[in-house]
Coordinates of C-alpha atoms in Angstrom, one line a residue:
X1 CA 217.0 0.0 18.1
X2 CA 217.5 -0.3 22.7
X3 CA 219.6 2.9 22.8
X4 CA 221.4 1.0 26.5
X5 CA 222.4 -2.0 24.1
X6 CA 223.0 -0.1 20.8
X7 CA 226.7 -0.4 21.3
X8 CA 226.2 -4.6 21.1
X9 CA 223.6 -4.2 18.2
X10 CA 225.4 -3.2 14.7
X11 CA 227.3 0.3 15.9
X12 CA 230.2 0.9 14.6
X13 CA 233.0 -0.3 17.7
X14 CA 236.4 0.9 16.6
X15 CA 238.7 -1.8 18.2
X16 CA 242.1 -1.8 18.6
X17 CA 245.0 -3.8 21.1
X18 CA 245.1 -2.1 24.4
X19 CA 247.6 -2.9 27.5
X20 CA 248.7 -6.7 26.6
X21 CA 247.3 -7.1 23.8
X22 CA 243.6 -6.7 25.3
X23 CA 241.4 -6.3 22.6
X24 CA 239.1 -3.3 23.2
X25 CA 236.9 -0.1 22.5
X26 CA 239.1 2.1 21.2
X27 CA 237.1 4.6 22.9
X28 CA 237.1 3.2 26.2
X29 CA 240.9 3.1 26.0
X30 CA 240.3 7.0 25.7
X31 CA 237.9 7.4 28.5
X32 CA 240.1 5.4 31.1
X33 CA 243.7 7.8 30.3
X34 CA 241.2 10.7 30.5
X35 CA 240.4 10.0 34.4
X36 CA 242.7 7.5 35.2
X37 CA 246.8 7.3 35.4
X38 CA 248.0 4.3 33.2
X39 CA 251.4 4.3 33.6
X40 CA 253.5 5.0 36.8
X41 CA 253.9 9.0 38.0
X42 CA 254.5 11.5 40.7
X43 CA 252.8 13.8 40.4
X44 CA 253.0 16.9 42.9
X45 CA 249.9 18.7 43.1
X46 CA 250.6 21.6 45.0
X47 CA 253.8 22.6 47.3
X48 CA 254.5 19.4 49.8
X49 CA 252.2 17.3 47.9
X50 CA 252.4 14.3 46.3
X51 CA 250.0 12.0 44.4
X52 CA 252.0 8.7 43.3
X53 CA 249.6 7.1 40.5
X54 CA 249.6 4.0 38.0
X55 CA 251.2 1.9 39.9
X56 CA 247.7 -0.5 40.5
X57 CA 244.6 0.6 40.8
X58 CA 244.7 3.0 43.8
X59 CA 246.1 6.3 44.5
X60 CA 248.5 6.7 47.3
X61 CA 249.3 10.7 48.8
X62 CA 252.1 12.3 50.5
X63 CA 252.2 15.0 52.6
X64 CA 255.6 17.1 53.4
X65 CA 253.9 18.2 56.8
X66 CA 256.0 20.6 58.9
X67 CA 256.0 17.9 61.8
X68 CA 257.1 14.8 59.1
X69 CA 255.5 12.9 56.2
X70 CA 252.0 11.7 56.4
X71 CA 250.3 9.2 54.0
X72 CA 247.2 8.4 52.6
X73 CA 246.7 5.0 51.2
X74 CA 249.1 1.9 51.0
X75 CA 247.7 -0.1 48.3
X76 CA 246.2 -4.1 47.9
X77 CA 249.1 -5.9 49.0
X78 CA 252.3 -6.2 51.0
X79 CA 254.7 -5.5 47.4
X80 CA 252.8 -2.9 46.8
X81 CA 253.1 -1.1 49.9
X82 CA 256.9 -1.8 49.4
X83 CA 256.7 0.0 46.0
X84 CA 255.1 2.6 46.9
X85 CA 257.1 3.5 49.8
X86 CA 260.2 3.5 47.5
X87 CA 258.5 6.3 45.7
X88 CA 258.0 8.2 47.6
X89 CA 261.6 7.8 49.9
X90 CA 262.8 9.4 46.5
X91 CA 261.3 12.1 47.4
X92 CA 261.9 12.7 50.9
X93 CA 263.2 11.1 53.9
X94 CA 261.4 12.1 56.6
X95 CA 260.0 10.0 59.3
X96 CA 256.5 8.9 58.5
X97 CA 254.2 10.3 61.3
X98 CA 251.0 9.1 60.0
X99 CA 249.0 6.8 57.9
X100 CA 245.2 7.5 56.7
X101 CA 243.0 5.0 55.5
X102 CA 240.5 6.1 53.3
X103 CA 239.0 2.4 53.6
X104 CA 240.1 -0.9 54.1
X105 CA 240.6 -1.8 50.0
X106 CA 243.8 -0.1 50.2
X107 CA 245.5 -0.5 53.7
X108 CA 247.0 -3.5 53.0
X109 CA 250.6 -2.1 51.9
X110 CA 251.2 -0.6 55.4
X111 CA 254.1 -2.6 57.0
X112 CA 256.3 -1.4 55.3
X113 CA 255.8 2.1 56.3
X114 CA 255.3 1.0 60.1
X115 CA 258.8 -1.7 59.2
X116 CA 260.5 1.9 58.4
X117 CA 258.8 4.2 60.9
X118 CA 257.6 2.6 63.7
X119 CA 256.2 5.0 65.9
X120 CA 253.4 6.0 63.0
X121 CA 249.9 6.9 63.8
X122 CA 247.4 4.9 61.9
X123 CA 244.2 7.0 61.9
X124 CA 241.1 4.9 60.4
X125 CA 237.2 5.3 60.1
X126 CA 235.7 4.2 64.0
X127 CA 234.7 0.6 62.1
X128 CA 237.8 0.1 59.9
X129 CA 239.2 -2.3 61.9
X130 CA 236.5 -4.5 61.6
X131 CA 236.8 -5.2 58.2
X132 CA 240.6 -5.0 58.0
X133 CA 240.2 -8.2 60.7
X134 CA 237.6 -10.0 57.9
X135 CA 240.1 -9.6 54.7
X136 CA 244.1 -9.7 56.3
X137 CA 243.8 -13.0 55.4
X138 CA 243.2 -12.3 51.7
X139 CA 239.5 -14.2 52.0
X140 CA 236.8 -11.4 53.0
X141 CA 234.1 -13.1 55.1
X142 CA 231.7 -10.2 56.2
X143 CA 228.5 -8.6 54.6
X144 CA 224.7 -8.9 55.0
X145 CA 225.0 -12.7 54.8
X146 CA 228.5 -13.7 55.2
X147 CA 227.8 -17.5 54.9
X148 CA 227.2 -16.6 51.2
X149 CA 230.5 -15.3 51.2
X150 CA 232.2 -18.1 49.6
X151 CA 229.7 -17.6 46.1
X152 CA 230.7 -13.6 47.0
X153 CA 234.6 -14.3 46.0
X154 CA 233.7 -16.7 43.0
X155 CA 232.5 -13.6 41.6
X156 CA 234.8 -11.7 42.5
X157 CA 237.4 -13.1 40.8
X158 CA 235.6 -13.1 37.7
X159 CA 235.1 -9.4 37.9
X160 CA 238.5 -9.0 38.4
X161 CA 240.2 -11.0 35.8
X162 CA 241.8 -14.1 38.0
X163 CA 240.8 -16.3 35.4
X164 CA 241.5 -14.2 32.5
X165 CA 244.8 -15.3 30.8
X166 CA 248.0 -12.4 31.2
X167 CA 248.4 -11.9 27.8
X168 CA 246.5 -11.3 24.6
X169 CA 242.8 -10.1 23.0
X170 CA 241.3 -11.8 26.4
X171 CA 243.2 -10.6 29.4
X172 CA 242.0 -8.1 31.6
X173 CA 241.9 -4.3 31.5
X174 CA 242.5 -1.8 33.9
X175 CA 241.0 -3.0 37.1
X176 CA 242.6 -6.1 37.6
X177 CA 243.9 -7.2 41.4
X178 CA 246.5 -9.9 41.3
X179 CA 245.4 -13.2 43.3
X180 CA 247.4 -14.8 46.2
X181 CA 249.6 -12.7 47.4
X182 CA 250.3 -11.5 51.1
X183 CA 249.5 -8.8 52.9
X184 CA 250.5 -6.2 54.8
X185 CA 247.6 -5.5 56.8
X186 CA 248.0 -3.0 60.1
X187 CA 244.5 -2.1 62.2
X188 CA 244.3 1.2 62.8
X189 CA 245.5 2.9 65.8
X190 CA 243.2 5.9 66.3
X191 CA 239.6 5.6 64.9
X192 CA 238.0 8.8 64.3
X193 CA 234.0 9.7 64.5
X194 CA 231.8 11.5 62.2
X195 CA 233.3 15.6 62.2
X196 CA 236.4 14.9 64.2
X197 CA 239.0 17.0 64.4
X198 CA 242.7 16.4 65.0
X199 CA 246.5 17.1 64.8
X200 CA 248.0 15.2 62.2
X201 CA 252.0 15.7 62.0
X202 CA 251.1 19.3 62.7
X203 CA 248.4 19.9 60.3
X204 CA 244.7 20.3 61.4
X205 CA 242.7 18.2 59.9
X206 CA 238.9 16.9 59.9
X207 CA 237.4 13.9 59.3
X208 CA 234.3 12.8 57.8
X209 CA 232.6 9.4 58.2
X210 CA 228.5 9.8 58.2
X211 CA 228.7 8.8 54.1
X212 CA 229.8 6.0 52.7
X213 CA 230.7 5.1 48.8
X214 CA 231.5 1.5 47.8
X215 CA 232.9 0.7 51.7
X216 CA 231.1 1.5 54.9
X217 CA 234.1 2.3 56.3
X218 CA 234.8 5.2 53.9
X219 CA 237.0 8.0 55.5
X220 CA 237.0 11.4 53.8
X221 CA 239.9 13.6 55.0
X222 CA 239.9 17.7 55.1
X223 CA 243.6 19.5 55.5
X224 CA 242.1 23.1 55.9
X225 CA 245.4 24.5 56.1
X226 CA 245.8 23.3 52.4
X227 CA 242.7 23.5 51.3
X228 CA 242.9 19.5 50.3
X229 CA 240.5 16.7 50.6
X230 CA 241.4 13.4 50.5
X231 CA 237.9 10.8 49.7
X232 CA 236.8 7.7 48.0
X233 CA 233.9 9.1 46.3
X234 CA 235.3 10.9 43.2
X235 CA 236.0 8.0 41.0
X236 CA 237.5 8.0 37.3
X237 CA 234.4 6.2 36.5
X238 CA 230.7 6.0 36.5
X239 CA 230.0 5.7 40.3
X240 CA 228.7 1.7 41.1
X241 CA 226.2 1.3 43.0
X242 CA 225.7 -2.0 42.2
X243 CA 228.3 -4.5 41.1
X244 CA 227.6 -7.5 39.4
X245 CA 230.0 -9.9 41.6
X246 CA 227.8 -8.6 44.3
X247 CA 227.5 -7.2 47.7
X248 CA 226.5 -5.0 50.5
X249 CA 223.7 -2.4 49.2
X250 CA 225.1 0.1 48.2
X251 CA 223.3 3.5 48.9
X252 CA 223.4 5.7 46.4
X253 CA 222.1 8.8 48.6
X254 CA 225.1 8.2 51.0
X255 CA 227.5 8.5 48.2
X256 CA 225.3 11.9 46.5
X257 CA 225.6 13.0 49.8
X258 CA 229.1 12.5 50.5
X259 CA 230.0 14.5 47.5
X260 CA 228.2 17.2 48.1
X261 CA 229.7 17.0 51.8
X262 CA 233.1 17.2 49.4
X263 CA 232.1 20.0 47.4
X264 CA 230.4 22.2 50.2
X265 CA 233.7 22.5 52.1
X266 CA 234.9 24.2 49.2
X267 CA 238.3 23.1 48.5
X268 CA 241.0 23.7 45.8
X269 CA 242.5 20.3 45.5
X270 CA 240.3 17.1 45.9
X271 CA 242.9 13.7 45.6
X272 CA 240.8 10.3 45.1
X273 CA 242.0 7.0 45.4
X274 CA 241.1 6.0 42.1
X275 CA 241.2 9.0 40.3
X276 CA 243.2 11.3 39.1
X277 CA 243.6 14.6 41.1
X278 CA 241.5 17.6 40.8
X279 CA 243.1 21.3 41.1
X280 CA 241.6 24.7 41.0
X281 CA 238.5 26.1 43.6
X282 CA 236.2 26.7 40.1
X283 CA 237.4 23.3 38.4
X284 CA 236.8 21.3 41.8
X285 CA 233.2 22.6 42.4
X286 CA 232.3 22.0 38.8
X287 CA 233.3 18.3 38.5
X288 CA 231.5 17.7 42.1
X289 CA 228.4 19.0 41.0
X290 CA 228.8 17.3 38.1
X291 CA 229.4 14.4 39.2
X292 CA 226.9 14.5 42.1
X293 CA 224.1 15.8 39.6
X294 CA 224.8 12.5 38.1
X295 CA 223.8 10.5 40.7
X296 CA 220.9 12.7 41.6
X297 CA 219.7 12.3 38.0
X298 CA 219.6 8.5 38.4
X299 CA 218.2 8.6 42.1
X300 CA 215.3 11.2 41.4
X301 CA 214.7 9.8 37.6
X302 CA 214.2 6.5 38.5
X303 CA 211.9 7.0 41.7
X304 CA 210.0 9.0 39.3
X305 CA 209.8 6.3 36.8
X306 CA 209.0 3.8 39.3
X307 CA 205.8 5.8 40.6
X308 CA 205.2 6.1 37.5
X309 CA 204.7 2.1 37.2
X310 CA 207.5 1.4 34.8
X311 CA 208.9 -2.0 34.7
X312 CA 213.0 -3.0 34.9
X313 CA 213.1 -3.8 31.6
X314 CA 211.5 0.1 30.7
X315 CA 213.6 2.0 33.0
X316 CA 216.6 0.9 31.6
X317 CA 215.2 3.5 28.7
X318 CA 213.5 5.5 30.8
X319 CA 216.6 6.6 32.9
X320 CA 219.5 7.9 30.8
X321 CA 222.4 10.6 31.8
X322 CA 221.2 14.0 29.4
X323 CA 224.5 14.5 27.3
X324 CA 226.1 17.6 29.2
X325 CA 226.5 14.6 32.5
X326 CA 227.0 11.8 30.5
X327 CA 230.0 14.1 28.8
X328 CA 231.7 14.6 31.8
X329 CA 234.9 12.5 31.7
X330 CA 234.3 10.7 35.4
X331 CA 230.8 10.0 34.4
X332 CA 232.4 7.1 31.4
X333 CA 231.0 3.5 32.0
X334 CA 234.8 2.7 31.8
X335 CA 234.1 0.4 35.6
X336 CA 230.5 -0.7 35.2
X337 CA 227.4 -0.1 33.0
X338 CA 225.0 2.7 33.8
X339 CA 221.8 0.9 32.8
X340 CA 222.7 -1.8 35.9
X341 CA 221.3 0.9 38.6
X342 CA 218.0 2.1 38.0
X343 CA 217.7 -2.0 38.1
X344 CA 219.7 -2.1 41.5
X345 CA 217.0 0.3 43.0
X346 CA 214.0 -1.5 41.6
X347 CA 215.4 -4.3 43.2
X348 CA 215.7 -3.0 46.5
X349 CA 212.5 -1.4 46.4
X350 CA 210.5 -4.4 45.2
X351 CA 212.9 -7.6 44.9
X352 CA 212.6 -10.0 42.1
X353 CA 208.7 -9.5 41.3
X354 CA 208.6 -6.8 38.0
X355 CA 204.5 -6.3 38.7
X356 CA 204.3 -8.1 35.9
X357 CA 201.5 -10.8 37.0
X358 CA 202.7 -13.3 34.4
X359 CA 206.3 -13.4 36.2
X360 CA 205.0 -14.8 39.2
X361 CA 204.6 -18.2 37.9
X362 CA 207.7 -19.2 35.4
X363 CA 208.3 -22.6 33.9
X364 CA 211.5 -23.5 34.8
X365 CA 214.1 -22.7 32.1
X366 CA 215.2 -25.5 30.8
X367 CA 211.7 -26.4 29.5
X368 CA 210.4 -22.5 28.3
X369 CA 213.9 -22.6 26.6
X370 CA 212.9 -26.1 24.5
X371 CA 209.3 -24.7 23.6
X372 CA 211.0 -21.2 22.2
X373 CA 213.2 -23.7 20.1
X374 CA 210.2 -25.5 19.2
X375 CA 208.1 -22.3 18.3
X376 CA 211.3 -21.3 16.2
X377 CA 211.4 -24.0 14.4
X378 CA 213.7 -26.4 15.8
X379 CA 217.4 -25.9 17.1
X380 CA 218.8 -25.7 13.3
X381 CA 216.3 -23.0 12.7
X382 CA 217.2 -21.2 16.0
X383 CA 221.1 -21.8 15.3
X384 CA 220.6 -20.2 11.8
X385 CA 218.5 -16.9 13.2
X386 CA 221.9 -17.1 15.4
X387 CA 224.3 -17.0 12.5
X388 CA 221.8 -14.1 10.6
X389 CA 222.3 -12.0 13.9
X390 CA 226.1 -12.4 14.1
X391 CA 226.3 -11.4 10.3
X392 CA 224.0 -8.2 11.3
X393 CA 226.4 -7.3 13.9
X394 CA 223.4 -7.6 16.7
X395 CA 225.3 -9.5 18.9
X396 CA 222.5 -9.2 21.8
X397 CA 219.9 -11.0 19.7
X398 CA 222.7 -13.5 19.0
X399 CA 223.3 -14.1 22.6
X400 CA 219.8 -14.7 23.3
X401 CA 219.4 -16.8 21.1
X402 CA 222.3 -19.6 22.0
X403 CA 220.5 -19.2 25.6
X404 CA 217.8 -20.8 25.1
X405 CA 219.4 -23.4 22.9
X406 CA 222.6 -24.2 25.1
X407 CA 218.9 -24.4 27.8
X408 CA 217.4 -26.9 25.7
X409 CA 220.4 -29.0 24.6
X410 CA 222.9 -28.4 27.3
X411 CA 224.8 -31.6 26.1
X412 CA 225.5 -30.3 23.0
X413 CA 229.0 -28.7 22.6
X414 CA 228.4 -26.5 19.2
X415 CA 225.9 -24.0 20.8
X416 CA 228.4 -23.8 23.7
X417 CA 231.4 -22.3 21.5
X418 CA 228.9 -20.1 19.7
X419 CA 227.7 -18.9 22.3
X420 CA 231.6 -18.1 23.6
X421 CA 232.7 -15.9 20.5
X422 CA 229.3 -14.2 20.9
X423 CA 229.9 -13.3 24.4
X424 CA 233.8 -12.8 23.4
X425 CA 232.6 -9.9 20.8
X426 CA 230.7 -8.2 23.9
X427 CA 233.3 -8.2 26.1
X428 CA 235.9 -6.4 23.3
X429 CA 233.0 -3.5 22.7
X430 CA 232.1 -3.6 26.7
X431 CA 233.3 0.5 27.9
X432 CA 233.7 -1.1 31.4
X433 CA 236.0 -3.8 32.6
X434 CA 233.1 -5.4 35.4
X435 CA 230.9 -6.8 32.3
X436 CA 233.8 -6.9 30.3
X437 CA 235.6 -9.6 32.6
X438 CA 232.6 -11.0 32.7
X439 CA 232.0 -11.9 29.7
X440 CA 235.3 -13.3 28.9
X441 CA 235.3 -15.6 31.9
X442 CA 232.6 -17.5 30.7
X443 CA 233.6 -17.3 27.1
X444 CA 236.3 -19.2 28.2
X445 CA 234.3 -21.3 30.5
X446 CA 232.3 -23.0 27.9
X447 CA 235.1 -23.2 25.7
X448 CA 236.7 -25.8 27.8
X449 CA 240.1 -23.7 28.4
X450 CA 239.1 -22.9 32.7
X451 CA 236.6 -23.8 35.3
X452 CA 236.3 -21.2 37.3
X453 CA 234.7 -22.7 40.7
X454 CA 230.8 -21.8 41.7
X455 CA 232.3 -20.7 45.1
X456 CA 236.0 -20.8 46.9
X457 CA 236.0 -22.1 50.4
X458 CA 238.0 -19.9 52.7
X459 CA 241.7 -20.5 53.9
X460 CA 242.2 -22.3 57.2
X461 CA 244.1 -19.0 58.0
X462 CA 241.1 -17.4 57.2
X463 CA 238.9 -19.6 59.4
X464 CA 241.4 -19.4 62.4
X465 CA 241.4 -15.5 62.1
X466 CA 237.8 -15.6 63.4
X467 CA 236.2 -16.2 66.2
X468 CA 235.8 -20.2 66.9
X469 CA 232.2 -20.6 66.6
X470 CA 231.6 -18.5 63.0
X471 CA 232.4 -21.2 60.8
X472 CA 230.8 -24.1 63.0
X473 CA 227.6 -21.8 63.2
X474 CA 227.9 -21.5 59.2
X475 CA 227.5 -25.6 59.0
X476 CA 223.8 -24.7 59.0
X477 CA 224.0 -23.8 55.0
X478 CA 225.5 -27.2 54.3
X479 CA 222.8 -29.1 55.6
X480 CA 221.7 -31.4 52.9
X481 CA 217.8 -30.9 54.2
X482 CA 216.8 -33.6 51.8
X483 CA 219.0 -36.2 53.5
X484 CA 218.0 -35.6 57.2
X485 CA 214.2 -35.4 56.4
X486 CA 213.8 -38.3 59.0
X487 CA 216.7 -37.0 61.9
X488 CA 216.3 -35.2 64.7
X489 CA 219.3 -35.3 66.4
X490 CA 222.4 -33.0 68.1
X491 CA 226.0 -33.1 67.3
X492 CA 227.8 -31.8 70.0
X493 CA 231.5 -30.0 68.7
X494 CA 233.9 -29.3 71.3
X495 CA 236.9 -26.7 70.0
X496 CA 239.4 -28.7 72.5
X497 CA 241.9 -25.6 72.4
X498 CA 239.5 -22.3 72.6
X499 CA 237.3 -24.5 75.5
X500 CA 234.3 -23.6 73.9
X501 CA 231.7 -26.0 73.0
X502 CA 228.4 -26.2 70.6
X503 CA 225.7 -27.6 69.2
X504 CA 224.4 -28.5 65.4
X505 CA 220.5 -29.7 66.1
X506 CA 219.5 -31.5 63.1
X507 CA 215.6 -31.3 62.9
X508 CA 213.9 -32.7 60.1
X509 CA 215.5 -31.2 57.2
X510 CA 216.6 -28.2 59.7
X511 CA 220.2 -27.3 61.5
X512 CA 220.0 -24.7 64.8
X513 CA 223.3 -23.8 65.4
X514 CA 224.0 -23.5 69.7
X515 CA 226.4 -22.6 71.9
X516 CA 228.0 -23.6 75.4
X517 CA 225.4 -26.7 74.7
X518 CA 225.1 -29.2 77.8
X519 CA 225.7 -32.7 76.1
X520 CA 222.7 -35.1 76.7
X521 CA 223.6 -38.7 77.8
X522 CA 223.9 -40.7 74.5
X523 CA 224.3 -37.9 71.9
X524 CA 227.6 -37.7 70.4
X525 CA 230.2 -35.2 71.0
X526 CA 232.7 -34.8 68.8
X527 CA 236.4 -33.0 70.4
X528 CA 238.7 -31.5 68.0
X529 CA 241.1 -28.2 67.9
X530 CA 240.2 -25.0 66.1
X531 CA 242.6 -25.6 63.3
X532 CA 241.4 -29.8 62.9
X533 CA 238.0 -28.3 62.4
X534 CA 239.2 -25.6 60.0
X535 CA 240.8 -28.3 57.3
X536 CA 237.6 -30.5 57.6
X537 CA 235.8 -27.9 56.5
X538 CA 238.1 -27.0 53.6
X539 CA 238.1 -30.2 52.8
X540 CA 242.1 -31.0 54.0
X541 CA 240.5 -34.1 56.1
X542 CA 238.0 -36.1 56.8
X543 CA 236.6 -36.7 59.7
X544 CA 236.6 -40.6 59.2
X545 CA 240.3 -39.2 58.5
X546 CA 240.8 -37.5 61.6
X547 CA 239.3 -40.1 64.0
X548 CA 241.5 -42.3 62.1
X549 CA 244.8 -40.3 62.9
X550 CA 243.6 -39.4 66.8
X551 CA 243.1 -35.6 65.6
X552 CA 239.6 -35.9 66.3
X553 CA 237.8 -37.8 68.9
X554 CA 234.3 -38.6 69.5
X555 CA 232.3 -40.1 72.3
X556 CA 230.2 -42.0 70.1
X557 CA 232.3 -42.4 66.6
X558 CA 229.1 -43.9 64.3
X559 CA 226.3 -41.4 65.5
X560 CA 229.3 -38.8 65.3
X561 CA 230.1 -39.7 61.5
X562 CA 226.5 -40.3 60.6
X563 CA 225.4 -36.8 61.2
X564 CA 228.6 -35.1 59.9
X565 CA 227.5 -36.9 56.6
X566 CA 224.0 -35.1 57.0
X567 CA 226.2 -32.2 55.6
X568 CA 227.5 -30.7 52.2
X569 CA 231.0 -32.2 52.3
X570 CA 233.2 -29.2 50.7
X571 CA 233.0 -30.1 47.3
X572 CA 229.4 -30.4 47.2
X573 CA 229.3 -27.4 48.8
X574 CA 231.5 -25.3 46.8
X575 CA 229.7 -26.4 43.5
X576 CA 232.8 -28.7 42.7
X577 CA 230.6 -32.1 43.4
X578 CA 226.6 -31.6 42.5

């Protein structure tokens, strides 16, 4: 039996009812509580240093400095910030002199702090405002391929339990971000570079920006006078080099080096964006070293296995943390599972090819599944084997069998319902919230109880917050190539309120984006405002309706509408209509 999947293949995993009735492994709740605040409280980690925990997934810190208060991170949204400010005001009524962002994720509750103390400065990584500008509308728009953000956002919703019920066995656990709440984002007024020193409210501080963990704008703050570091490197759970929702590549070397940098400062207090604080010079050094060593073990042993010629499947078993590292509470698999990470490193180095020449040419999944099912004796025989595996507690094999049955007979509801229940049982036993939420979301989808989108289109304010040409450019990835193979023409789009002109050149199945083209005789020019374009982009209106209402004008309406029809509609683009 593979040790990586043992907990899903017959191991005795006691289940209990957790927060809001969530069905979960008892060991998971115990591990979460060891390093993460499960209830609101204010911890005075040192004289005049207060750590507010348990009112969200992020930690907040207040230092009562000589000249006033310094706040580290403000929360997920406006309401989160208001709650944090109210708690800090129970401790001190002194003016807030500075807010410091560890990264852009928890900078969205700042507005109440600035309203309270308008003269406060906001300090952040030299790139933080770029990230804040992208997500302040509530819709992230960056990444290595920002055109794919709608699909990434849909996975984000699954990871953070946005489609799961608020109560009961299938509810989300721990890492949950409520959707749609207003933001209280404030951009940084003081952008710092790596190694920069600054006097903040009477305290000397040094900032480090070279290394990053889960965000490229990670800022580590060192307060020598207090022997204190505030950071986004030591998490309450296993470092998350790869997240199932997808993201930019998180370099494990940078994360490891960030932890090492903190350790080598020899702090006596480490306060963290998520984890409970660590106090005491020896304990701080020991905790940081064990966290860092787990990363080094992963990196080096994965590369060792790769150089031995191991496949991704073999790496899952080859690279496993030794007990002295796996048993360290902050290395618990309460967010993600360790075996993801060697696979992510392999994929980053080699891509999808696993080195086996037989993997290069694979038949379509549905055809392969039909042949497997037939070879196993037919659908009823395979279903019977699933039931036998389920009775033995082998959820992994039961799920695999049902996956073949569903691929071979996608219209058979019985197979979908059976697979849903297997995924649910896997979710309950999962040590991490990320796989739990993905499995439960898919289970409820297979049962027809929810219908999560394949992609989440940006809201109009998110489009309007970007430079005008951004989403005109993104029309490239909506071109329905099969409808445009015989077309060679250009649609010129004028955003009248922005005095900007763009071209979408359709060239036999390819779309080229142009800036400031000069319209040629006879080619259609479509004139409309940025706001009307945004409404077109998300499907709040159609081009025909916009033209009829006078919200858009075209030099050749027939030609403009024909070229526009070569692009997927918003429904088609988001997978709602295929």
